[in-house]
XYZ file of C-alpha atoms in Angstrom:
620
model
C 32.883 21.867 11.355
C 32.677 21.070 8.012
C 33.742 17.632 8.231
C 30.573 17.451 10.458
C 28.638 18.825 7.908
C 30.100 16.506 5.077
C 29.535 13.632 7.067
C 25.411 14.676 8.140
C 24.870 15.131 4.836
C 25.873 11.420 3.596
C 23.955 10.266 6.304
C 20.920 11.649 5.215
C 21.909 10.551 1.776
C 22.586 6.914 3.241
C 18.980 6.796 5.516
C 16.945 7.559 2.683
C 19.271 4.687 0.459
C 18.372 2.275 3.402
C 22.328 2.344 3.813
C 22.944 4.169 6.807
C 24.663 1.910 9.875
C 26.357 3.247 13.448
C 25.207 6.635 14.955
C 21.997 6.767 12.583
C 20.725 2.794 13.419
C 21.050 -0.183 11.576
C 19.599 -0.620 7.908
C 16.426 -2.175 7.520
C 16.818 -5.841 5.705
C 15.680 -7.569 3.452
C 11.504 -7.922 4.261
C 10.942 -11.258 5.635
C 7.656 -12.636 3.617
C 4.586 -13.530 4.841
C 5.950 -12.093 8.819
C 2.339 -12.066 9.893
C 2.131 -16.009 9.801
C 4.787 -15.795 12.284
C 3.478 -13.650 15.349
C 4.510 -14.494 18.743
C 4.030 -11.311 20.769
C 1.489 -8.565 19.757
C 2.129 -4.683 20.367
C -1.212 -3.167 19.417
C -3.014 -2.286 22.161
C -2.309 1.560 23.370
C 0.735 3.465 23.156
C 1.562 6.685 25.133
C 2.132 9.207 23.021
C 3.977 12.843 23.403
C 2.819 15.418 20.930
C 6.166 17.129 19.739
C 5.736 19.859 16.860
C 8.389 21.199 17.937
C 10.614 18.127 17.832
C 12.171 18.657 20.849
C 12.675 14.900 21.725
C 14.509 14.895 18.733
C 17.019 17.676 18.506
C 18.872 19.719 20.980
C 18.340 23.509 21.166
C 20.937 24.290 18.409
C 18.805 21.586 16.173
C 21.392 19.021 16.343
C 19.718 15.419 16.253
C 20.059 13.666 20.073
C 21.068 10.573 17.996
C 23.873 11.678 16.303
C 25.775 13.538 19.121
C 28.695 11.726 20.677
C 26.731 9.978 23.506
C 23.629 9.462 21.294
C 21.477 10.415 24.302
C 19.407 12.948 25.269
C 15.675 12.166 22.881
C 12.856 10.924 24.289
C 13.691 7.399 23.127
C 15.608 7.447 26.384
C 12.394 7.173 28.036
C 14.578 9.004 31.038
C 13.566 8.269 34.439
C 14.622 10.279 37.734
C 17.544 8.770 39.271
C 17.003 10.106 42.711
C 13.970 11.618 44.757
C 16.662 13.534 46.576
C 18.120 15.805 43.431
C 16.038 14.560 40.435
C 17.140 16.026 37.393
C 15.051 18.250 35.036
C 13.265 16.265 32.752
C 10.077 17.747 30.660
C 8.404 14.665 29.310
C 6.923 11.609 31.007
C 5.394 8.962 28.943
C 4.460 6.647 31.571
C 2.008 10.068 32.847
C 1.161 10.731 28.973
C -2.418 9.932 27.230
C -2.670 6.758 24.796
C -3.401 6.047 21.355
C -4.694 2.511 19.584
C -2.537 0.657 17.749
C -3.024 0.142 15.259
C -4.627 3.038 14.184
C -4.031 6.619 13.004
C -3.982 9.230 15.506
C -6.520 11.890 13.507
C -9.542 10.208 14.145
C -8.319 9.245 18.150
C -8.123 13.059 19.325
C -10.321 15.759 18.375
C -6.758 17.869 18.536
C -5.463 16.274 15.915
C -7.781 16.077 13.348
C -5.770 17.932 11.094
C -2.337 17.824 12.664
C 0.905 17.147 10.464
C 4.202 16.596 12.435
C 6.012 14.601 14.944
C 4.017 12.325 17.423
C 6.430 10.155 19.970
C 4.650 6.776 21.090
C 6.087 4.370 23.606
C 5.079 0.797 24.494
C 6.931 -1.786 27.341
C 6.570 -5.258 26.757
C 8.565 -8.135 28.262
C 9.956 -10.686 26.700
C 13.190 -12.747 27.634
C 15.519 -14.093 24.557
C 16.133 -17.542 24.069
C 18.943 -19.470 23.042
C 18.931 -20.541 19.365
C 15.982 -17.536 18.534
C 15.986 -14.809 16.705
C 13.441 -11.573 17.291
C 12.303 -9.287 14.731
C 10.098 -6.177 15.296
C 7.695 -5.543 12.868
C 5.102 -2.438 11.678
C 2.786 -3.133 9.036
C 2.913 0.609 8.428
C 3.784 4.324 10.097
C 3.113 7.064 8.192
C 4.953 8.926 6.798
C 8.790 8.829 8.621
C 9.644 6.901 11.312
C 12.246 6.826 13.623
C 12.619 3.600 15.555
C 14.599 2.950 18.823
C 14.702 -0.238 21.451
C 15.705 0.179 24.714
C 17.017 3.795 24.120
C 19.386 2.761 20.828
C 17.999 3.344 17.730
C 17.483 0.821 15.002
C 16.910 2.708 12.178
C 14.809 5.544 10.191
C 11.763 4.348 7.373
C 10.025 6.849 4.927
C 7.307 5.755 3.179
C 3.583 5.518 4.640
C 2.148 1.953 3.624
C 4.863 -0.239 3.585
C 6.027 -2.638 6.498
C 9.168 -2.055 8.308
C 11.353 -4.733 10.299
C 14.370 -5.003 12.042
C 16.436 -7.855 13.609
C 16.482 -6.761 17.334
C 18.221 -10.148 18.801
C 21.424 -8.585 20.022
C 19.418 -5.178 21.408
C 16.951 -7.294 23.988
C 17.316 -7.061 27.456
C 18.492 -9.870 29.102
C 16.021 -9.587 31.783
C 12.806 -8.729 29.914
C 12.165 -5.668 30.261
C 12.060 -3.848 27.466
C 10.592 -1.033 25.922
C 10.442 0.463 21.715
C 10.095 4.077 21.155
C 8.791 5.357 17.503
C 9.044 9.042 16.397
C 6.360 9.061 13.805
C 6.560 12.302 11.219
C 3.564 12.754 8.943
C 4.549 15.777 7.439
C 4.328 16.298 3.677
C 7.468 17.336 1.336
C 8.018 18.216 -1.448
C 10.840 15.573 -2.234
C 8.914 12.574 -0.957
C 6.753 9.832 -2.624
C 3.631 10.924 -2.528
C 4.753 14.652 -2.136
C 3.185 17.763 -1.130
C -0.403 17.512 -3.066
C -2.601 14.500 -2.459
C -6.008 13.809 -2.648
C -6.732 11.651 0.434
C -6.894 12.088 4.300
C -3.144 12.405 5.669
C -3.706 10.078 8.631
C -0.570 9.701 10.997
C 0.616 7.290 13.341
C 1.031 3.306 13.441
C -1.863 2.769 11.541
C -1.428 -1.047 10.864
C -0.336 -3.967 13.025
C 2.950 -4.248 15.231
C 4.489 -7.249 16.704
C 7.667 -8.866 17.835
C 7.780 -12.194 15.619
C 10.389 -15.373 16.733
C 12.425 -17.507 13.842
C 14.915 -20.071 14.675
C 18.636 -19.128 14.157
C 18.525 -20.068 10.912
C 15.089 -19.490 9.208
C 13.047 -19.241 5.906
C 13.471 -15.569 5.143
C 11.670 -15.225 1.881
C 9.848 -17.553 -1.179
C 8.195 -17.183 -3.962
C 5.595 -20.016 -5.370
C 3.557 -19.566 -8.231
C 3.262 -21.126 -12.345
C 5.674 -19.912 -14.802
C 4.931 -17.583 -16.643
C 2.278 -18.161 -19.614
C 2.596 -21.751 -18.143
C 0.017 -23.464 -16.069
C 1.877 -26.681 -16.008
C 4.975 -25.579 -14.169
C 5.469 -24.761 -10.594
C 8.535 -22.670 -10.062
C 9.805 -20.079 -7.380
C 12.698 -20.367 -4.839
C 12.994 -20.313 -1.301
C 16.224 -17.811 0.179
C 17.243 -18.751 3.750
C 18.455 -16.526 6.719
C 20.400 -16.289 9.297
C 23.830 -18.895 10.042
C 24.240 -22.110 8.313
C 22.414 -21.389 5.484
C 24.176 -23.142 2.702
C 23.560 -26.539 1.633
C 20.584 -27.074 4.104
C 17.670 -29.289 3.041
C 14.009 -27.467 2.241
C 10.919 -28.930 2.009
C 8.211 -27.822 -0.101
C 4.949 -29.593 0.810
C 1.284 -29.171 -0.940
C -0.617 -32.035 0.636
C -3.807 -31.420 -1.571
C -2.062 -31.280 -5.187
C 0.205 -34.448 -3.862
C 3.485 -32.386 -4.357
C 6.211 -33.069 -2.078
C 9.974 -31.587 -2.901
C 13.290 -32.033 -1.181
C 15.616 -29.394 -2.051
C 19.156 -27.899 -1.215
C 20.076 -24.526 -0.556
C 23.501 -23.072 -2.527
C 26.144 -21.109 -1.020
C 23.630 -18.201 -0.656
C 21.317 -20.059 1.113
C 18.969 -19.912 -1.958
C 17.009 -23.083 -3.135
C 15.730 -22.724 -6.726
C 12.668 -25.228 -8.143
C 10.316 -25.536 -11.037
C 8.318 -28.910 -12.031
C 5.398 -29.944 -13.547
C 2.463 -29.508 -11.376
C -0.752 -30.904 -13.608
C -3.234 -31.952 -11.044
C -3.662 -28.009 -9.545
C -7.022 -26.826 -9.937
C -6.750 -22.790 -10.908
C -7.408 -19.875 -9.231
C -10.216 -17.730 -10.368
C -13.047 -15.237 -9.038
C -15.202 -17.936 -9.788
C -13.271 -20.238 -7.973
C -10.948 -18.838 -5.417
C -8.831 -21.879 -5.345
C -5.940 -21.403 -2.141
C -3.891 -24.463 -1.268
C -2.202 -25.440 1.800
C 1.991 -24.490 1.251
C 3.825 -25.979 3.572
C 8.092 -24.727 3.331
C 10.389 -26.200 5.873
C 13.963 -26.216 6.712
C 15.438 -27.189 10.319
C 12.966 -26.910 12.381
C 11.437 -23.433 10.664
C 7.891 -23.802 9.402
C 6.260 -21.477 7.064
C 2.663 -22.359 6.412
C 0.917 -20.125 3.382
C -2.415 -20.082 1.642
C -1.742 -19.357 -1.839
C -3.789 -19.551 -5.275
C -2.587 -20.530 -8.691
C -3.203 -18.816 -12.250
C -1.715 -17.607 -14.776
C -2.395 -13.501 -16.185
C -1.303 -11.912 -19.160
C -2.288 -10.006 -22.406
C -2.598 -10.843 -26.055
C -3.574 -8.122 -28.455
C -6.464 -6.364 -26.935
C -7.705 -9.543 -25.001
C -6.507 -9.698 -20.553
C -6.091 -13.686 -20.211
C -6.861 -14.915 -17.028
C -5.806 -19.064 -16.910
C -5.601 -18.683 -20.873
C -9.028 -17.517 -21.147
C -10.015 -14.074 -21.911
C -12.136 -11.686 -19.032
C -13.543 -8.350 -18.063
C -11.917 -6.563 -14.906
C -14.999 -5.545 -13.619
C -13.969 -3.201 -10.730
C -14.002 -0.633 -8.850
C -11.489 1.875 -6.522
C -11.116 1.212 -2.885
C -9.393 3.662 -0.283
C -7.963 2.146 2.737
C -10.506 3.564 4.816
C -13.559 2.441 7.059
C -16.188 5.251 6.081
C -18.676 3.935 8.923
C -15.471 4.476 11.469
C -13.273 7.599 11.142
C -9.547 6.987 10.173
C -7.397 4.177 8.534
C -9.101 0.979 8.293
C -7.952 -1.133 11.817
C -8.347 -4.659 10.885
C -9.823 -7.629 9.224
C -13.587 -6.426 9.572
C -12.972 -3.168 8.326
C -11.381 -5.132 5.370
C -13.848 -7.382 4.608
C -16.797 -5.076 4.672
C -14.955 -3.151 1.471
C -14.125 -6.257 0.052
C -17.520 -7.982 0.185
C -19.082 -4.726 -0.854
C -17.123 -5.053 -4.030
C -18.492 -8.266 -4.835
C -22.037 -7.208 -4.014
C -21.089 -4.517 -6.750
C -20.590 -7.626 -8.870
C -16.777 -6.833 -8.567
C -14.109 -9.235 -9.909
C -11.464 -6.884 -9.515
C -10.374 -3.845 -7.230
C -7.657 -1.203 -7.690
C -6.826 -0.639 -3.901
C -5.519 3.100 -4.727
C -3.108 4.953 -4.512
C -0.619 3.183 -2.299
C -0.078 -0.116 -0.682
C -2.702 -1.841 0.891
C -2.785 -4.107 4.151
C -1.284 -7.576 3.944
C -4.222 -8.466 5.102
C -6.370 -6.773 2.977
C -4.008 -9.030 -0.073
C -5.093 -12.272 1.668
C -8.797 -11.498 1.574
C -8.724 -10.495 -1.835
C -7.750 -13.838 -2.747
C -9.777 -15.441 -0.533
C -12.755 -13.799 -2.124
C -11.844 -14.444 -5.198
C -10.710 -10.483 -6.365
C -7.870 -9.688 -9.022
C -6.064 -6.682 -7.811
C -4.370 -3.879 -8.756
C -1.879 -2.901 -6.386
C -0.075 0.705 -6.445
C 3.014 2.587 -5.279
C 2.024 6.378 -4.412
C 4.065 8.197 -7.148
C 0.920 10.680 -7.288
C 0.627 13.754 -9.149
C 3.565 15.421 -9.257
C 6.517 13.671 -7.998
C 10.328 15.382 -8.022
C 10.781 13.765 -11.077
C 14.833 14.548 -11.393
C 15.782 14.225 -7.454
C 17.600 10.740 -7.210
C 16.615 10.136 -3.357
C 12.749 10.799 -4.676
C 13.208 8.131 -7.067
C 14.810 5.630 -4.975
C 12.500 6.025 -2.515
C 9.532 5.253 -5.116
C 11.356 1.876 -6.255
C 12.083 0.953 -2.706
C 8.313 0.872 -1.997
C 7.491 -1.086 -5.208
C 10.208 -2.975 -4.350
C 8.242 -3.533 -0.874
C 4.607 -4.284 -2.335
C 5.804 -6.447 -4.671
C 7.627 -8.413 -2.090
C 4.852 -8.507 0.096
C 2.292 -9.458 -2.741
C 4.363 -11.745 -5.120
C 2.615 -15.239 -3.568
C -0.937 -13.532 -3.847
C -3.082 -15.136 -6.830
C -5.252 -12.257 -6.533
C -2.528 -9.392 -7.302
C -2.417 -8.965 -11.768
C -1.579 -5.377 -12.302
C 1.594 -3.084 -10.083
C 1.014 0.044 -11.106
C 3.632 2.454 -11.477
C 1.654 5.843 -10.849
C -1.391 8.120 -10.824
C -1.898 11.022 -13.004
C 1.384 12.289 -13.539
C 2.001 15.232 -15.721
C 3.753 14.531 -19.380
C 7.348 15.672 -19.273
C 10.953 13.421 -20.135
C 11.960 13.380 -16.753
C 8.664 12.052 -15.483
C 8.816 9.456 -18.681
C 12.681 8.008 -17.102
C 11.024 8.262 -14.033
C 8.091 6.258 -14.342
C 9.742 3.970 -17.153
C 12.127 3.143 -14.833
C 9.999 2.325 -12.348
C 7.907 0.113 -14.756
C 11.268 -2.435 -15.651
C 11.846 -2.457 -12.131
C 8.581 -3.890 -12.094
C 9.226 -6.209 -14.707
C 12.555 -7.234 -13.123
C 11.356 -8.013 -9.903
C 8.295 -10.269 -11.224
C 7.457 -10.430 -15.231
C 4.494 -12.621 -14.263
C 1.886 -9.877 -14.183
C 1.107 -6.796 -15.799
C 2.150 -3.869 -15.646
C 0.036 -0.222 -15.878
C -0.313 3.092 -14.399
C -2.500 5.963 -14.846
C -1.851 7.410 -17.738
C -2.533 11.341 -19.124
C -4.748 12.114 -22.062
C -5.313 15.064 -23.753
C -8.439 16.081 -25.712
C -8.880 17.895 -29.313
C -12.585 19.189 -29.992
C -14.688 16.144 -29.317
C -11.854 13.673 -29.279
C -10.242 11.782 -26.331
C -6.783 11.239 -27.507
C -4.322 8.584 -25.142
C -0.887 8.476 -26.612
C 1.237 9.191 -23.765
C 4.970 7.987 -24.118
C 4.813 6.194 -20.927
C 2.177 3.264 -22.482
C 5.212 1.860 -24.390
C 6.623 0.350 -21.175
C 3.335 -0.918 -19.979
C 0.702 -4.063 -20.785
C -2.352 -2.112 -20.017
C -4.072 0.968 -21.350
C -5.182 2.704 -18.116
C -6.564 6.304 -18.071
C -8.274 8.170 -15.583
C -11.346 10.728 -17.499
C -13.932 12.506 -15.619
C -16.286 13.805 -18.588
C -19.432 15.081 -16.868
C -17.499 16.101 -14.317
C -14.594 17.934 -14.629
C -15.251 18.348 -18.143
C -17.206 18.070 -20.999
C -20.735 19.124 -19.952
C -23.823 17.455 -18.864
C -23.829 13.652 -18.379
C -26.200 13.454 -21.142
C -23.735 15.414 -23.961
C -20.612 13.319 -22.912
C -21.696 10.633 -25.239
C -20.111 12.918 -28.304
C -16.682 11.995 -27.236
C -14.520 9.453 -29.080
C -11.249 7.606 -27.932
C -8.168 7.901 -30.116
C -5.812 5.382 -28.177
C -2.197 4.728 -29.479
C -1.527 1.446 -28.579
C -3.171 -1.878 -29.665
C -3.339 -3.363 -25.850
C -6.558 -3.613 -23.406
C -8.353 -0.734 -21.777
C -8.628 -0.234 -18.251
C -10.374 2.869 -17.544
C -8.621 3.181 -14.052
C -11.152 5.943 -13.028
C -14.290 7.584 -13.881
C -17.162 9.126 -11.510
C -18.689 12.020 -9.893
C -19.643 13.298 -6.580
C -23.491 12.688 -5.344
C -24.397 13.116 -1.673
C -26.574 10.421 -0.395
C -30.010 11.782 -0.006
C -29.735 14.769 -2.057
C -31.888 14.294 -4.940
C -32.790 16.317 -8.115
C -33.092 15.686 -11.724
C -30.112 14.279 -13.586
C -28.901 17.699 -14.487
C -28.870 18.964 -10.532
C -25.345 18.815 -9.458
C -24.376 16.588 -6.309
C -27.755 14.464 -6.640
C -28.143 10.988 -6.860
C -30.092 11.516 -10.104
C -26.897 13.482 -11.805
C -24.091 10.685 -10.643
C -26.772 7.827 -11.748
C -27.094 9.722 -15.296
C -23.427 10.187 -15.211
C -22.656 6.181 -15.010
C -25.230 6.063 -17.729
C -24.136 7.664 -20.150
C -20.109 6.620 -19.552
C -20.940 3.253 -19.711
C -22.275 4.137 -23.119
C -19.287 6.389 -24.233
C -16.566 3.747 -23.049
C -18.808 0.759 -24.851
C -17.445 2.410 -28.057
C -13.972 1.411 -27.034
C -12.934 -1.649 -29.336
C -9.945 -2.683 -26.749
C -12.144 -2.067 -23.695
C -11.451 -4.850 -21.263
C -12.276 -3.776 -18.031
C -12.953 -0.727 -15.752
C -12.455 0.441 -11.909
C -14.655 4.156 -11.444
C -13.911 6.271 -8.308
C -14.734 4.598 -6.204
C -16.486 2.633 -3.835
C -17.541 4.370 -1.008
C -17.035 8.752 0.081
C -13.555 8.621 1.738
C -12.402 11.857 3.854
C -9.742 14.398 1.754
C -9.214 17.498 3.285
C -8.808 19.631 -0.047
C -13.164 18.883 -0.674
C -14.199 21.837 1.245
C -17.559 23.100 0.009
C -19.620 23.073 3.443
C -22.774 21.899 2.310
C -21.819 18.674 -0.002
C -18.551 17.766 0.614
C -17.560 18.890 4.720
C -14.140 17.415 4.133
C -15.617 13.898 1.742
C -14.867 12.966 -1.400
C -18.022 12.029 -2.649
C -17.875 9.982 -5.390
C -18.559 6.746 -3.641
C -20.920 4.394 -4.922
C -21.746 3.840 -1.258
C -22.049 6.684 1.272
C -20.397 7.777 4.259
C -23.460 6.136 6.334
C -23.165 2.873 4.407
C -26.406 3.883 1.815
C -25.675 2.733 -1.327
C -26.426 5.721 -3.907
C -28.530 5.124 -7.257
C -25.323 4.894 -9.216
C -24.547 1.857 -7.287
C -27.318 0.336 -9.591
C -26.336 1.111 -12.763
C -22.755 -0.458 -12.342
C -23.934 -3.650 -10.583
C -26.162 -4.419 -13.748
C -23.572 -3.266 -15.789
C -21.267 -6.147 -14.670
C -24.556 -8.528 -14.667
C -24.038 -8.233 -18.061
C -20.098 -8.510 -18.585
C -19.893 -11.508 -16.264
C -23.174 -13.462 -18.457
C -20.108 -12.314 -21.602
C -17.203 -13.745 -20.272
C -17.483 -16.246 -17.180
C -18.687 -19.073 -18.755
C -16.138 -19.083 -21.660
């Protein structure tokens, strides 16, 4: 017995490392980049689903997991059918008989029921598809939050955690020969303490497959991953790599082709299968908001093809100046949840996407913090298509289990994920490490380890998080440990809000900021519900949010570093711990743009605002 219990617990120790193989499914690898581009069969569509609180289809009666008992059967991954009309046996589920849910989407908004339910859903889909010779088949989620449990054709592939992140797994060997096949996911949105984000959020906690699934076909040996973009600092030099997969990967030929800047390159994989470049690339016109420059990449090896769209620039900082393409500018932005407000739930798809995105820029938006986790691939590709720099986050929130090594690995195993998935976007200048975390050393290894892993994994952008501040009469003071390990100055401050009186006395405060870098104030705002009006000092009227953006945009003018902004937020987005029944009903409503799609008088002030920065610094 204890043996058993020596060897569960370095299972669960292995699953949450990404380690674990055998009874508890193979280990997720390495993320395949840019998977969309290679869809072949589609699972969205609906999904029966078993609601399971209980988790019966998951343990056995003395809570012992199905899929790590000797047979590994007995879960509703079996997807168990009777064997005989005669005697059938007693089984007391039936997805084929069970109600669906979209795909994606989360299942809150699908089921009055489960507005507000937290736990285990099962969903099942059948497809067919027959394996071919020389082919390999991954499966694919662009996310399920928050833990999943994945299984094909009753055998489990493996266990994810984290909420916003894709998962994948190399099913090949695990088809059925003749077709029929079927993938069973045990999706777990329930919050812990232990887990990144933890316990305490401020957003919806939508569960479910909330973005895309599909089954995607490579050749036997295929382009698994690549990275394209100027050196650092240098827009003269094209350099990245390209990392095959799969057999016969050494000392294969690789083709990097970008018809439009006349740049054609043969090169050879090494022993790993890796193929390293960087040359002079003069003739590239640069990608900016003002011009949203994405060439044609073409990478080929065998008879893989990978075709990209992908921008080039260059971002960093000097003193207090952000230099986008060498030239100084004003990150003029604003928040963004990943959330339709017109629609409840997770945002579904493209259209959902684009109506935030082009909202932004009506806003007069060169820049968007897509908050507080990782967005949609897709929602990445738009942003450069529309010409928006982005911030992109990992959801170490609040307050994380700052001295629990499985909480931390889990946090740099996300980043680790977003910046794989984002490292060929132009668009993407700032991963941020964090949101409002609470001062303490073990939150300062924490998050400063998190921040070099940043830096390891790509030192071509910058690096920020939301920092704490502290305040001392009529003085803002920033000087938290953590901005030592980052390029940007980013604090979140809610003075006539939260604090410091009246939107017309919050002009008294100063800014005492330790470090000599730029100023991103990563969030400001109030709430004001859209058609409630009073005089600027009525609470929750347009009139007191529109005085409010007033008089900040005043206050943070006196910042001598200030080099760009992104105020919560763009539109109300649903959080269940905004309760009062009569302006909130379950909104956050600091949006700049209602729940109905009414843009609120604060709106206004911002959009001239960034009239004004953009006449400053776009025609430099």
């Amino acid at each position: 017995m204890k043996n058993q219990l020596v060897r569960r617990a370095l299972t669960a120790v292995l699953l949450v490392l990404g380690l674990a193989t055998s009874q508890s499914g193979q280990a997720q690898s390495t993320l395949i980049q840019n998977m969309p581009a290679r869809r072949m069969l589609s699972l969205d569509g609906n999904w029966n689903y078993i609601i399971d609180p209980y988790e019966n289809g998951f343990y056995d009666y003395r809570r012992e997991p199905f899929d790590q008992s000797k047979s590994g059967k007995g879960g509703y991954y079996d997807n168990q059918k009777p064997s005989s009309k005669q005697e059938p046996e007693l089984i007391e589920y039936d997805f084929d008989h069970s109600a669906t849910l979209q795909v994606p989407g989360d299942w809150n908004s699908q089921d009055p029921k489960l507005l507000y339910y937290e736990g285990t859903i099962w969903y099942k889909k059948s497809f067919n598809l027959t394996p071919k010779a020389g082919k390999r088949y991954f499966l694919y989620f662009g996310a399920i939050n928050y833990e999943s449990h994945i299984y094909l054709n009753g055998k489990k592939l493996g266990m994810h955690k984290g909420g916003f992140t894709p998962i994948q797994y190399d099913i090949t060997d695990r088809l059925s020969p003749n077709g029929d096949n079927f993938v069973v996911v045990k999706a777990d949105n329930t919050r812990r303490q232990d887990e990144v984000p933890t316990i305490n959020t401020d957003w919806w906690n939508y569960g479910g497959i909330t973005r895309n699934a599909f089954i995607a076909e490579t050749p036997e040996t295929f382009i698994t991953d690549y990275k394209v973009q100027l050196a650092k600092g240098n827009l003269n030099t094209l350099t990245g790599y390209v990392q095959l997969g799969g057999n016969n990967k050494a000392g294969q030929t690789v083709t990097l082709d970008i018809a439009e800047a006349k740049i054609r390159q043969q090169l050879k994989t090494d022993a790993e299968g890796k193929a390293s470049f960087s040359f002079p690339a003069k003739r590239l016109s640069y990608w900016s908001p003002q011009n949203p420059k994405l060439y044609a990449v073409s990478l080929a090896s065998g008879s893989d093809v990978v075709q990209d769209r992908i921008g080039f620039r260059t971002i960093q900082t000097r003193g207090a100046d952000v230099l986008l393409n060498g030239k100084p500018t004003f990150l003029r932005g604003i928040s963004i949840h990943d959330e339709n407000p017109l629609i409840p739930g997770r945002a579904r798809g493209e259209g959902d996407l684009r109506m935030l995105l082009t909202w932004a820029k009506e806003l007069g938006c060169n820049f968007v913090r897509l908050a507080h986790y990782p967005h949609n691939e897709t929602m990445l590709k738009l942003a450069d298509e529309l010409g928006l720099m982005v911030w992109a986050e990992v959801p170490v929130y609040w307050t994380i289990s700052w001295q629990n090594p499985a909480t931390y690995q889990n946090a740099e195993t996300q980043l680790s994920d977003l910046i794989s998935m984002g490292k060929n976007r132009a668009g993407i200048v700032v991963w941020s490490v964090g949101n409002e975390t609470p001062l303490s050393e073990p939150r300062l290894k924490f998050m400063s380890s998190l921040a070099k892993k940043a830096r390891e994994l790509d030192d071509t952008r910058m690096i920020s998080a939301a920092l704490e501040l502290h305040r001392e009469e009529n003085n803002i003071i920033v000087d938290d440990p953590l901005g030592e390990y980052l390029d940007l100055t980013s604090i979140n401050e809610y003075a006539g809000w939260y604090w410091g009186g009246k939107p017309s006395e919050i002009t008294k405060y100063t800014f005492n900021i330790k470090y000599n870098k730029p100023v991103v104030i990563s969030e400001f705002g109030g709430d004001a519900l859209a058609g409630y009006h009073g005089d600027a000092e009525t609470r929750w009227s347009e009139e007191y949010q529109e005085a409010l953006y007033q008089n900040q945009l005043k206050m943070l003018s006196t910042i001598g570093n200030l080099r760009g902004m992104t105020p919560w937020i763009l539109t109300d987005f649903r959080a269940t711990r905004r309760q009062h029944p009569v302006y909130q009903n379950g909104f956050n409503r600091k949006g700049l743009i209602s729940s109905s799609g009414q843009k609120k008088k604060a709106f206004y002030v911002l959009q001239e605002y960034y009239r004004q920065q953009a006449k400053k610094y776009d025609n430099k």
